[in-house]
Amino acid sequence: MGYAMKGTSTSNHTATIVFNSTVVGVKPSPIVAAFSSRGPSVASPGVLKPDIMAPGLNILAAWPSEVPVGAPQSSSFNVVSGTSMATPHITGVAALVKKVHPDWSTAAIKSAIMTTSSAVDNAGNQIMDEEHRKASFYSVGAGHVVPAKAVDPGLVYDLGVHDYAGYICRLLGEAALKIIAINTNLTCAELEPVTGAQLNYPAILVPLRAEAFAVNRTVTNVGPARSNYTAKIEAPKGLTVKVEPAELEFTKVNERKTFTVTVSAAAGASSEQELAEGTLSWLSHDLDHVVRSPIVADSRLTLS
């Protein structure tokens, strides 16, 4: 957009706005918008929120013609911003993944979208917020969605009805389970309670403390039958992260492997540190797949 000023030395000032066509390739991009929701989740503090970042600023979108765009005009399209714009992008990606993999669960699809997302912008740097500071995982979730990669994630973190039900029992109790799991006969008495930290989620959120905190995760091989993966940890100096085992070997499709991630504040780390972030990536030996999960250690969490 260009701006031309006329008559600046008179009392009758006028301004002319000249549209110079759409500008593409702007760097850095994407950036987290100021209005974008931030974590942590108050209702479910053990599960990272938001999950994922998607385009949501000044999106040309379909618009109900009966709703005026600008009085008294109406239109079938409008330029809109907000979660209501990011959501249909992710919905479309989920539909794409479901079309390619019709037998995948909702949790597997979410995992594929999250673990194949990008944590860097188009300049190759960590995604920033609206103030051009490095955005935390509480701002971007796992990262910015990459649709082409989501259909071939290599590994997924899957969840079933019993997993979610056990989590609901731990978080909300029997009454909530009866409302949410209305089409099942499950009761909390027959389920193993699951904390947010232990939920088989494609992100790891734990307390930041000197004592080691361990969580278990299980991945399912949805790539080549014979696949080998090596764990790669990226963590700041104030955080110690260990993965056991650090190598995963698969011999068939849909084979499952469980590993343990142990997180603790590093020796000498400041006791005033509130947040430390890192990542766990499973790298396939053929380098065709990188399965990346955020690790967030938050001193405000009191999970058990």
PDB file of C-alpha atoms in Angstrom:
ATOM      1  CA  MET A   1       0.000   0.000   0.000  1.00  0.00           C
ATOM      2  CA  GLY A   2       1.409   3.387  -0.978  1.00  0.00           C
ATOM      3  CA  TYR A   3       0.467   6.766   0.479  1.00  0.00           C
ATOM      4  CA  ALA A   4       0.638  10.044  -1.493  1.00  0.00           C
ATOM      5  CA  MET A   5       0.121  13.414   0.206  1.00  0.00           C
ATOM      6  CA  LYS A   6      -1.123  16.536  -1.575  1.00  0.00           C
ATOM      7  CA  GLY A   7      -1.595  20.136  -0.526  1.00  0.00           C
ATOM      8  CA  THR A   8       0.561  19.861   2.602  1.00  0.00           C
ATOM      9  CA  SER A   9       1.085  23.662   2.714  1.00  0.00           C
ATOM     10  CA  THR A  10      -2.621  24.558   2.606  1.00  0.00           C
ATOM     11  CA  SER A  11      -5.462  24.304   5.094  1.00  0.00           C
ATOM     12  CA  ASN A  12      -7.350  21.918   2.773  1.00  0.00           C
ATOM     13  CA  HIS A  13      -5.227  18.791   3.141  1.00  0.00           C
ATOM     14  CA  THR A  14      -6.058  15.727   1.065  1.00  0.00           C
ATOM     15  CA  ALA A  15      -4.597  12.224   1.016  1.00  0.00           C
ATOM     16  CA  THR A  16      -4.496   9.697  -1.800  1.00  0.00           C
ATOM     17  CA  ILE A  17      -4.061   5.974  -1.147  1.00  0.00           C
ATOM     18  CA  VAL A  18      -2.565   4.001  -4.007  1.00  0.00           C
ATOM     19  CA  PHE A  19      -2.810   0.194  -4.019  1.00  0.00           C
ATOM     20  CA  ASN A  20       0.460  -1.256  -5.343  1.00  0.00           C
ATOM     21  CA  SER A  21      -0.755  -4.891  -5.453  1.00  0.00           C
ATOM     22  CA  THR A  22      -0.238  -7.673  -2.929  1.00  0.00           C
ATOM     23  CA  VAL A  23       3.218  -7.956  -1.374  1.00  0.00           C
ATOM     24  CA  VAL A  24       4.554 -11.503  -1.019  1.00  0.00           C
ATOM     25  CA  GLY A  25       7.682 -12.957   0.550  1.00  0.00           C
ATOM     26  CA  VAL A  26       7.691 -10.508   3.456  1.00  0.00           C
ATOM     27  CA  LYS A  27      10.268 -11.448   6.084  1.00  0.00           C
ATOM     28  CA  PRO A  28      10.060 -12.425   8.846  1.00  0.00           C
ATOM     29  CA  SER A  29       6.903 -14.475   8.507  1.00  0.00           C
ATOM     30  CA  PRO A  30       4.900 -15.898  10.181  1.00  0.00           C
ATOM     31  CA  ILE A  31       4.656 -13.832  13.384  1.00  0.00           C
ATOM     32  CA  VAL A  32       2.276 -14.546  16.259  1.00  0.00           C
ATOM     33  CA  ALA A  33      -0.495 -11.942  16.237  1.00  0.00           C
ATOM     34  CA  ALA A  34      -1.120  -9.874  19.360  1.00  0.00           C
ATOM     35  CA  PHE A  35      -4.689 -11.226  19.633  1.00  0.00           C
ATOM     36  CA  SER A  36      -3.641 -14.872  19.361  1.00  0.00           C
ATOM     37  CA  SER A  37      -4.518 -16.951  22.447  1.00  0.00           C
ATOM     38  CA  ARG A  38      -1.695 -17.783  24.838  1.00  0.00           C
ATOM     39  CA  GLY A  39      -1.128 -20.626  27.269  1.00  0.00           C
ATOM     40  CA  PRO A  40      -0.882 -22.138  29.730  1.00  0.00           C
ATOM     41  CA  SER A  41      -4.337 -23.670  29.943  1.00  0.00           C
ATOM     42  CA  VAL A  42      -6.019 -22.961  33.260  1.00  0.00           C
ATOM     43  CA  ALA A  43      -8.484 -25.842  32.823  1.00  0.00           C
ATOM     44  CA  SER A  44      -5.877 -28.392  31.776  1.00  0.00           C
ATOM     45  CA  PRO A  45      -2.441 -27.175  32.924  1.00  0.00           C
ATOM     46  CA  GLY A  46      -0.652 -30.445  32.136  1.00  0.00           C
ATOM     47  CA  VAL A  47      -1.400 -30.306  28.400  1.00  0.00           C
ATOM     48  CA  LEU A  48       0.316 -27.740  26.179  1.00  0.00           C
ATOM     49  CA  LYS A  49      -2.008 -25.129  24.700  1.00  0.00           C
ATOM     50  CA  PRO A  50      -2.208 -23.817  22.065  1.00  0.00           C
ATOM     51  CA  ASP A  51      -1.582 -26.928  19.965  1.00  0.00           C
ATOM     52  CA  ILE A  52      -0.624 -25.436  16.628  1.00  0.00           C
ATOM     53  CA  MET A  53      -0.240 -22.141  14.752  1.00  0.00           C
ATOM     54  CA  ALA A  54      -1.954 -21.414  11.423  1.00  0.00           C
ATOM     55  CA  PRO A  55      -2.659 -18.402   9.164  1.00  0.00           C
ATOM     56  CA  GLY A  56      -5.255 -16.182  10.823  1.00  0.00           C
ATOM     57  CA  LEU A  57      -4.491 -12.546  10.008  1.00  0.00           C
ATOM     58  CA  ASN A  58      -6.275 -10.663   7.197  1.00  0.00           C
ATOM     59  CA  ILE A  59      -7.608 -13.803   5.525  1.00  0.00           C
ATOM     60  CA  LEU A  60      -9.889 -13.444   2.484  1.00  0.00           C
ATOM     61  CA  ALA A  61     -12.789 -15.684   3.451  1.00  0.00           C
ATOM     62  CA  ALA A  62     -16.373 -16.519   2.534  1.00  0.00           C
ATOM     63  CA  TRP A  63     -18.865 -14.279   4.324  1.00  0.00           C
ATOM     64  CA  PRO A  64     -22.647 -14.521   4.861  1.00  0.00           C
ATOM     65  CA  SER A  65     -24.144 -11.987   2.463  1.00  0.00           C
ATOM     66  CA  GLU A  66     -26.887 -11.043   4.945  1.00  0.00           C
ATOM     67  CA  VAL A  67     -24.258  -9.651   7.335  1.00  0.00           C
ATOM     68  CA  PRO A  68     -23.104  -6.194   6.178  1.00  0.00           C
ATOM     69  CA  VAL A  69     -19.362  -5.802   5.636  1.00  0.00           C
ATOM     70  CA  GLY A  70     -19.659  -2.035   5.903  1.00  0.00           C
ATOM     71  CA  ALA A  71     -23.007  -0.316   6.168  1.00  0.00           C
ATOM     72  CA  PRO A  72     -24.982  -0.535   4.021  1.00  0.00           C
ATOM     73  CA  GLN A  73     -22.886  -2.843   1.808  1.00  0.00           C
ATOM     74  CA  SER A  74     -22.980  -6.637   1.793  1.00  0.00           C
ATOM     75  CA  SER A  75     -20.608  -9.100   0.195  1.00  0.00           C
ATOM     76  CA  SER A  76     -19.956 -12.826  -0.220  1.00  0.00           C
ATOM     77  CA  PHE A  77     -16.349 -12.325   0.893  1.00  0.00           C
ATOM     78  CA  ASN A  78     -14.571 -10.414   3.617  1.00  0.00           C
ATOM     79  CA  VAL A  79     -11.067  -9.977   5.047  1.00  0.00           C
ATOM     80  CA  VAL A  80     -11.178 -11.484   8.536  1.00  0.00           C
ATOM     81  CA  SER A  81      -8.699 -12.118  11.357  1.00  0.00           C
ATOM     82  CA  GLY A  82      -8.763 -14.367  14.407  1.00  0.00           C
ATOM     83  CA  THR A  83      -8.970 -17.962  15.569  1.00  0.00           C
ATOM     84  CA  SER A  84     -12.028 -18.299  13.333  1.00  0.00           C
ATOM     85  CA  MET A  85      -9.641 -18.003  10.385  1.00  0.00           C
ATOM     86  CA  ALA A  86      -6.840 -20.223  11.711  1.00  0.00           C
ATOM     87  CA  THR A  87      -9.313 -22.980  12.593  1.00  0.00           C
ATOM     88  CA  PRO A  88     -10.553 -23.674   9.034  1.00  0.00           C
ATOM     89  CA  HIS A  89      -6.957 -23.899   7.842  1.00  0.00           C
ATOM     90  CA  ILE A  90      -6.275 -26.669  10.376  1.00  0.00           C
ATOM     91  CA  THR A  91      -9.632 -28.290   9.604  1.00  0.00           C
ATOM     92  CA  GLY A  92      -8.654 -28.487   5.955  1.00  0.00           C
ATOM     93  CA  VAL A  93      -5.287 -30.018   6.807  1.00  0.00           C
ATOM     94  CA  ALA A  94      -6.994 -32.566   9.090  1.00  0.00           C
ATOM     95  CA  ALA A  95      -9.387 -33.476   6.263  1.00  0.00           C
ATOM     96  CA  LEU A  96      -6.426 -33.903   3.924  1.00  0.00           C
ATOM     97  CA  VAL A  97      -4.670 -36.256   6.364  1.00  0.00           C
ATOM     98  CA  LYS A  98      -7.918 -38.202   6.946  1.00  0.00           C
ATOM     99  CA  LYS A  99      -8.376 -38.620   3.194  1.00  0.00           C
ATOM    100  CA  VAL A 100      -4.892 -40.106   2.851  1.00  0.00           C
ATOM    101  CA  HIS A 101      -5.191 -42.168   6.063  1.00  0.00           C
ATOM    102  CA  PRO A 102      -8.918 -42.967   6.578  1.00  0.00           C
ATOM    103  CA  ASP A 103      -8.156 -45.434   9.393  1.00  0.00           C
ATOM    104  CA  TRP A 104      -6.281 -42.913  11.568  1.00  0.00           C
ATOM    105  CA  SER A 105      -7.768 -41.699  14.836  1.00  0.00           C
ATOM    106  CA  THR A 106      -8.334 -38.035  15.626  1.00  0.00           C
ATOM    107  CA  ALA A 107      -5.384 -38.158  18.027  1.00  0.00           C
ATOM    108  CA  ALA A 108      -3.105 -39.599  15.336  1.00  0.00           C
ATOM    109  CA  ILE A 109      -4.117 -36.832  12.931  1.00  0.00           C
ATOM    110  CA  LYS A 110      -3.463 -34.164  15.557  1.00  0.00           C
ATOM    111  CA  SER A 111      -0.085 -35.734  16.305  1.00  0.00           C
ATOM    112  CA  ALA A 112       0.856 -35.723  12.617  1.00  0.00           C
ATOM    113  CA  ILE A 113      -0.040 -32.029  12.306  1.00  0.00           C
ATOM    114  CA  MET A 114       1.847 -31.040  15.461  1.00  0.00           C
ATOM    115  CA  THR A 115       5.046 -33.087  15.042  1.00  0.00           C
ATOM    116  CA  THR A 116       5.597 -32.002  11.425  1.00  0.00           C
ATOM    117  CA  SER A 117       5.024 -28.291  12.091  1.00  0.00           C
ATOM    118  CA  SER A 118       7.765 -25.690  11.723  1.00  0.00           C
ATOM    119  CA  ALA A 119       9.304 -23.761  14.623  1.00  0.00           C
ATOM    120  CA  VAL A 120      11.131 -21.322  12.346  1.00  0.00           C
ATOM    121  CA  ASP A 121      10.039 -18.474  10.093  1.00  0.00           C
ATOM    122  CA  ASN A 122      10.866 -17.896   6.435  1.00  0.00           C
ATOM    123  CA  ALA A 123      14.172 -16.294   7.441  1.00  0.00           C
ATOM    124  CA  GLY A 124      15.245 -19.470   9.239  1.00  0.00           C
ATOM    125  CA  ASN A 125      14.923 -18.002  12.731  1.00  0.00           C
ATOM    126  CA  GLN A 126      12.670 -18.983  15.631  1.00  0.00           C
ATOM    127  CA  ILE A 127       9.134 -17.673  15.151  1.00  0.00           C
ATOM    128  CA  MET A 128       8.620 -14.328  16.903  1.00  0.00           C
ATOM    129  CA  ASP A 129       5.680 -12.657  18.597  1.00  0.00           C
ATOM    130  CA  GLU A 130       4.137  -9.288  17.748  1.00  0.00           C
ATOM    131  CA  GLU A 131       6.930  -7.486  19.634  1.00  0.00           C
ATOM    132  CA  HIS A 132       9.580  -9.367  17.646  1.00  0.00           C
ATOM    133  CA  ARG A 133      10.658 -11.419  20.653  1.00  0.00           C
ATOM    134  CA  LYS A 134      11.178 -15.144  20.373  1.00  0.00           C
ATOM    135  CA  ALA A 135       7.745 -16.685  20.804  1.00  0.00           C
ATOM    136  CA  SER A 136       7.390 -19.408  23.428  1.00  0.00           C
ATOM    137  CA  PHE A 137       5.510 -22.678  22.947  1.00  0.00           C
ATOM    138  CA  TYR A 138       2.731 -21.064  24.985  1.00  0.00           C
ATOM    139  CA  SER A 139       2.309 -18.769  21.958  1.00  0.00           C
ATOM    140  CA  VAL A 140       2.926 -21.007  18.934  1.00  0.00           C
ATOM    141  CA  GLY A 141       2.081 -24.460  20.257  1.00  0.00           C
ATOM    142  CA  ALA A 142       4.181 -27.054  18.470  1.00  0.00           C
ATOM    143  CA  GLY A 143       4.816 -24.614  15.608  1.00  0.00           C
ATOM    144  CA  HIS A 144       3.367 -23.368  12.320  1.00  0.00           C
ATOM    145  CA  VAL A 145       1.417 -25.976  10.354  1.00  0.00           C
ATOM    146  CA  VAL A 146       3.098 -27.540   7.285  1.00  0.00           C
ATOM    147  CA  PRO A 147       0.312 -29.365   5.392  1.00  0.00           C
ATOM    148  CA  ALA A 148       2.504 -31.267   2.933  1.00  0.00           C
ATOM    149  CA  LYS A 149       4.472 -32.924   5.740  1.00  0.00           C
ATOM    150  CA  ALA A 150       1.461 -33.788   7.896  1.00  0.00           C
ATOM    151  CA  VAL A 151       0.398 -36.646   5.604  1.00  0.00           C
ATOM    152  CA  ASP A 152       3.696 -38.473   6.204  1.00  0.00           C
ATOM    153  CA  PRO A 153       4.819 -37.954   9.824  1.00  0.00           C
ATOM    154  CA  GLY A 154       6.717 -41.251  10.252  1.00  0.00           C
ATOM    155  CA  LEU A 155       5.573 -41.723  13.854  1.00  0.00           C
ATOM    156  CA  VAL A 156       2.414 -40.673  15.701  1.00  0.00           C
ATOM    157  CA  TYR A 157       1.437 -40.316  19.346  1.00  0.00           C
ATOM    158  CA  ASP A 158      -1.934 -42.056  19.409  1.00  0.00           C
ATOM    159  CA  LEU A 159      -4.680 -42.006  22.051  1.00  0.00           C
ATOM    160  CA  GLY A 160      -7.778 -44.138  22.558  1.00  0.00           C
ATOM    161  CA  VAL A 161     -11.063 -43.801  24.419  1.00  0.00           C
ATOM    162  CA  HIS A 162      -9.675 -45.342  27.612  1.00  0.00           C
ATOM    163  CA  ASP A 163      -6.726 -42.917  27.597  1.00  0.00           C
ATOM    164  CA  TYR A 164      -8.977 -39.877  27.364  1.00  0.00           C
ATOM    165  CA  ALA A 165     -11.445 -41.326  29.863  1.00  0.00           C
ATOM    166  CA  GLY A 166      -8.688 -41.916  32.407  1.00  0.00           C
ATOM    167  CA  TYR A 167      -7.539 -38.347  31.903  1.00  0.00           C
ATOM    168  CA  ILE A 168     -11.074 -36.986  32.384  1.00  0.00           C
ATOM    169  CA  CYS A 169     -11.423 -39.003  35.596  1.00  0.00           C
ATOM    170  CA  ARG A 170      -8.192 -37.580  36.970  1.00  0.00           C
ATOM    171  CA  LEU A 171      -8.975 -34.023  35.906  1.00  0.00           C
ATOM    172  CA  LEU A 172     -12.738 -33.708  36.388  1.00  0.00           C
ATOM    173  CA  GLY A 173     -14.094 -36.841  38.055  1.00  0.00           C
ATOM    174  CA  GLU A 174     -16.909 -39.335  37.551  1.00  0.00           C
ATOM    175  CA  ALA A 175     -19.685 -36.818  36.905  1.00  0.00           C
ATOM    176  CA  ALA A 176     -17.792 -35.255  34.011  1.00  0.00           C
ATOM    177  CA  LEU A 177     -16.995 -38.671  32.539  1.00  0.00           C
ATOM    178  CA  LYS A 178     -20.701 -39.548  32.390  1.00  0.00           C
ATOM    179  CA  ILE A 179     -21.413 -36.346  30.489  1.00  0.00           C
ATOM    180  CA  ILE A 180     -18.449 -36.460  28.100  1.00  0.00           C
ATOM    181  CA  ALA A 181     -18.296 -40.221  27.451  1.00  0.00           C
ATOM    182  CA  ILE A 182     -22.047 -40.455  27.042  1.00  0.00           C
ATOM    183  CA  ASN A 183     -21.982 -43.392  24.593  1.00  0.00           C
ATOM    184  CA  THR A 184     -19.854 -45.631  26.788  1.00  0.00           C
ATOM    185  CA  ASN A 185     -20.395 -47.538  30.013  1.00  0.00           C
ATOM    186  CA  LEU A 186     -16.990 -46.568  31.401  1.00  0.00           C
ATOM    187  CA  THR A 187     -16.589 -45.649  35.057  1.00  0.00           C
ATOM    188  CA  CYS A 188     -13.630 -44.101  36.820  1.00  0.00           C
ATOM    189  CA  ALA A 189     -13.431 -47.125  39.134  1.00  0.00           C
ATOM    190  CA  GLU A 190     -12.375 -49.348  36.230  1.00  0.00           C
ATOM    191  CA  LEU A 191      -9.970 -46.863  34.668  1.00  0.00           C
ATOM    192  CA  GLU A 192      -6.411 -45.958  35.516  1.00  0.00           C
ATOM    193  CA  PRO A 193      -6.230 -42.202  36.211  1.00  0.00           C
ATOM    194  CA  VAL A 194      -3.996 -40.343  33.758  1.00  0.00           C
ATOM    195  CA  THR A 195      -2.347 -37.001  34.527  1.00  0.00           C
ATOM    196  CA  GLY A 196      -1.858 -34.364  31.875  1.00  0.00           C
ATOM    197  CA  ALA A 197       1.907 -34.934  31.943  1.00  0.00           C
ATOM    198  CA  GLN A 198       1.445 -38.678  31.313  1.00  0.00           C
ATOM    199  CA  LEU A 199      -1.204 -38.324  28.601  1.00  0.00           C
ATOM    200  CA  ASN A 200       0.290 -39.689  25.371  1.00  0.00           C
ATOM    201  CA  TYR A 201       0.351 -36.226  23.817  1.00  0.00           C
ATOM    202  CA  PRO A 202       2.793 -35.010  21.116  1.00  0.00           C
ATOM    203  CA  ALA A 203       4.062 -32.342  23.518  1.00  0.00           C
ATOM    204  CA  ILE A 204       5.694 -32.648  26.947  1.00  0.00           C
ATOM    205  CA  LEU A 205       4.774 -30.245  29.746  1.00  0.00           C
ATOM    206  CA  VAL A 206       6.378 -30.812  33.164  1.00  0.00           C
ATOM    207  CA  PRO A 207       7.256 -28.882  36.340  1.00  0.00           C
ATOM    208  CA  LEU A 208      10.595 -27.064  36.370  1.00  0.00           C
ATOM    209  CA  ARG A 209      12.354 -28.318  39.492  1.00  0.00           C
ATOM    210  CA  ALA A 210      15.661 -29.772  40.646  1.00  0.00           C
ATOM    211  CA  GLU A 211      14.141 -33.218  41.212  1.00  0.00           C
ATOM    212  CA  ALA A 212      13.895 -35.308  38.049  1.00  0.00           C
ATOM    213  CA  PHE A 213      10.390 -35.630  36.593  1.00  0.00           C
ATOM    214  CA  ALA A 214       9.778 -38.564  34.239  1.00  0.00           C
ATOM    215  CA  VAL A 215       7.021 -39.020  31.661  1.00  0.00           C
ATOM    216  CA  ASN A 216       6.312 -41.927  29.339  1.00  0.00           C
ATOM    217  CA  ARG A 217       5.348 -41.660  25.708  1.00  0.00           C
ATOM    218  CA  THR A 218       4.416 -44.283  23.108  1.00  0.00           C
ATOM    219  CA  VAL A 219       4.860 -43.773  19.373  1.00  0.00           C
ATOM    220  CA  THR A 220       3.321 -45.813  16.567  1.00  0.00           C
ATOM    221  CA  ASN A 221       5.196 -46.457  13.339  1.00  0.00           C
ATOM    222  CA  VAL A 222       3.151 -45.210  10.373  1.00  0.00           C
ATOM    223  CA  GLY A 223       6.132 -44.970   8.026  1.00  0.00           C
ATOM    224  CA  PRO A 224       8.153 -47.716   6.334  1.00  0.00           C
ATOM    225  CA  ALA A 225       7.880 -51.109   8.057  1.00  0.00           C
ATOM    226  CA  ARG A 226      11.586 -51.254   8.834  1.00  0.00           C
ATOM    227  CA  SER A 227      12.487 -47.934  10.391  1.00  0.00           C
ATOM    228  CA  ASN A 228      15.083 -46.757  12.863  1.00  0.00           C
ATOM    229  CA  TYR A 229      14.974 -43.518  14.812  1.00  0.00           C
ATOM    230  CA  THR A 230      17.461 -41.666  17.012  1.00  0.00           C
ATOM    231  CA  ALA A 231      16.463 -39.151  19.669  1.00  0.00           C
ATOM    232  CA  LYS A 232      17.785 -35.613  19.343  1.00  0.00           C
ATOM    233  CA  ILE A 233      17.441 -33.300  22.340  1.00  0.00           C
ATOM    234  CA  GLU A 234      17.675 -29.515  22.169  1.00  0.00           C
ATOM    235  CA  ALA A 235      17.558 -27.882  25.595  1.00  0.00           C
ATOM    236  CA  PRO A 236      18.828 -24.640  27.175  1.00  0.00           C
ATOM    237  CA  LYS A 237      21.689 -24.671  29.677  1.00  0.00           C
ATOM    238  CA  GLY A 238      19.280 -24.516  32.608  1.00  0.00           C
ATOM    239  CA  LEU A 239      17.505 -27.738  31.643  1.00  0.00           C
ATOM    240  CA  THR A 240      18.632 -31.367  31.668  1.00  0.00           C
ATOM    241  CA  VAL A 241      16.687 -33.786  29.467  1.00  0.00           C
ATOM    242  CA  LYS A 242      17.318 -37.517  29.052  1.00  0.00           C
ATOM    243  CA  VAL A 243      15.559 -40.033  26.811  1.00  0.00           C
ATOM    244  CA  GLU A 244      15.597 -43.790  27.357  1.00  0.00           C
ATOM    245  CA  PRO A 245      15.940 -45.622  25.096  1.00  0.00           C
ATOM    246  CA  ALA A 246      17.551 -43.139  22.719  1.00  0.00           C
ATOM    247  CA  GLU A 247      17.148 -45.487  19.740  1.00  0.00           C
ATOM    248  CA  LEU A 248      13.906 -46.962  18.397  1.00  0.00           C
ATOM    249  CA  GLU A 249      13.844 -49.853  15.927  1.00  0.00           C
ATOM    250  CA  PHE A 250      10.657 -50.847  14.115  1.00  0.00           C
ATOM    251  CA  THR A 251      10.131 -53.936  11.988  1.00  0.00           C
ATOM    252  CA  LYS A 252       6.507 -53.479  10.945  1.00  0.00           C
ATOM    253  CA  VAL A 253       3.844 -50.847  10.331  1.00  0.00           C
ATOM    254  CA  ASN A 254       1.704 -49.905  13.364  1.00  0.00           C
ATOM    255  CA  GLU A 255       4.325 -51.289  15.749  1.00  0.00           C
ATOM    256  CA  ARG A 256       4.419 -49.349  19.020  1.00  0.00           C
ATOM    257  CA  LYS A 257       7.446 -48.364  21.104  1.00  0.00           C
ATOM    258  CA  THR A 258       7.488 -46.716  24.534  1.00  0.00           C
ATOM    259  CA  PHE A 259      10.206 -44.425  25.853  1.00  0.00           C
ATOM    260  CA  THR A 260      10.780 -42.302  28.956  1.00  0.00           C
ATOM    261  CA  VAL A 261      11.711 -38.624  29.038  1.00  0.00           C
ATOM    262  CA  THR A 262      13.270 -37.330  32.262  1.00  0.00           C
ATOM    263  CA  VAL A 263      13.452 -33.576  32.828  1.00  0.00           C
ATOM    264  CA  SER A 264      15.088 -31.601  35.634  1.00  0.00           C
ATOM    265  CA  ALA A 265      16.578 -28.183  36.280  1.00  0.00           C
ATOM    266  CA  ALA A 266      20.308 -28.306  35.568  1.00  0.00           C
ATOM    267  CA  ALA A 267      22.779 -27.942  38.405  1.00  0.00           C
ATOM    268  CA  GLY A 268      23.444 -24.275  39.038  1.00  0.00           C
ATOM    269  CA  ALA A 269      20.250 -23.132  37.302  1.00  0.00           C
ATOM    270  CA  SER A 270      18.627 -20.026  38.765  1.00  0.00           C
ATOM    271  CA  SER A 271      15.883 -20.757  41.279  1.00  0.00           C
ATOM    272  CA  GLU A 272      14.039 -17.715  39.921  1.00  0.00           C
ATOM    273  CA  GLN A 273      13.749 -19.199  36.434  1.00  0.00           C
ATOM    274  CA  GLU A 274      10.079 -19.647  35.601  1.00  0.00           C
ATOM    275  CA  LEU A 275      10.155 -21.315  32.199  1.00  0.00           C
ATOM    276  CA  ALA A 276      12.568 -23.433  30.183  1.00  0.00           C
ATOM    277  CA  GLU A 277      11.844 -24.823  26.732  1.00  0.00           C
ATOM    278  CA  GLY A 278      13.429 -27.447  24.537  1.00  0.00           C
ATOM    279  CA  THR A 279      12.527 -30.055  21.947  1.00  0.00           C
ATOM    280  CA  LEU A 280      12.670 -33.798  21.462  1.00  0.00           C
ATOM    281  CA  SER A 281      12.998 -34.908  17.851  1.00  0.00           C
ATOM    282  CA  TRP A 282      13.036 -38.482  16.611  1.00  0.00           C
ATOM    283  CA  LEU A 283      15.200 -38.556  13.468  1.00  0.00           C
ATOM    284  CA  SER A 284      14.799 -41.443  11.054  1.00  0.00           C
ATOM    285  CA  HIS A 285      18.115 -42.894   9.908  1.00  0.00           C
ATOM    286  CA  ASP A 286      17.165 -42.267   6.274  1.00  0.00           C
ATOM    287  CA  LEU A 287      16.510 -38.623   7.280  1.00  0.00           C
ATOM    288  CA  ASP A 288      13.059 -38.720   5.653  1.00  0.00           C
ATOM    289  CA  HIS A 289      11.239 -38.028   8.911  1.00  0.00           C
ATOM    290  CA  VAL A 290      11.733 -35.624  11.810  1.00  0.00           C
ATOM    291  CA  VAL A 291       9.149 -36.157  14.546  1.00  0.00           C
ATOM    292  CA  ARG A 292       9.470 -33.076  16.767  1.00  0.00           C
ATOM    293  CA  SER A 293       7.781 -32.466  20.126  1.00  0.00           C
ATOM    294  CA  PRO A 294       8.006 -29.363  22.330  1.00  0.00           C
ATOM    295  CA  ILE A 295       9.299 -29.756  25.887  1.00  0.00           C
ATOM    296  CA  VAL A 296       8.115 -27.108  28.331  1.00  0.00           C
ATOM    297  CA  ALA A 297       9.311 -27.037  31.949  1.00  0.00           C
ATOM    298  CA  ASP A 298       7.248 -24.572  33.969  1.00  0.00           C
ATOM    299  CA  SER A 299       7.969 -23.806  37.642  1.00  0.00           C
ATOM    300  CA  ARG A 300       4.306 -22.866  38.159  1.00  0.00           C
ATOM    301  CA  LEU A 301       3.142 -26.419  37.508  1.00  0.00           C
ATOM    302  CA  THR A 302       2.511 -28.724  40.431  1.00  0.00           C
ATOM    303  CA  LEU A 303       1.862 -31.986  38.589  1.00  0.00           C
ATOM    304  CA  SER A 304       2.357 -35.376  40.189  1.00  0.00           C
TER     305      SER A 304
END
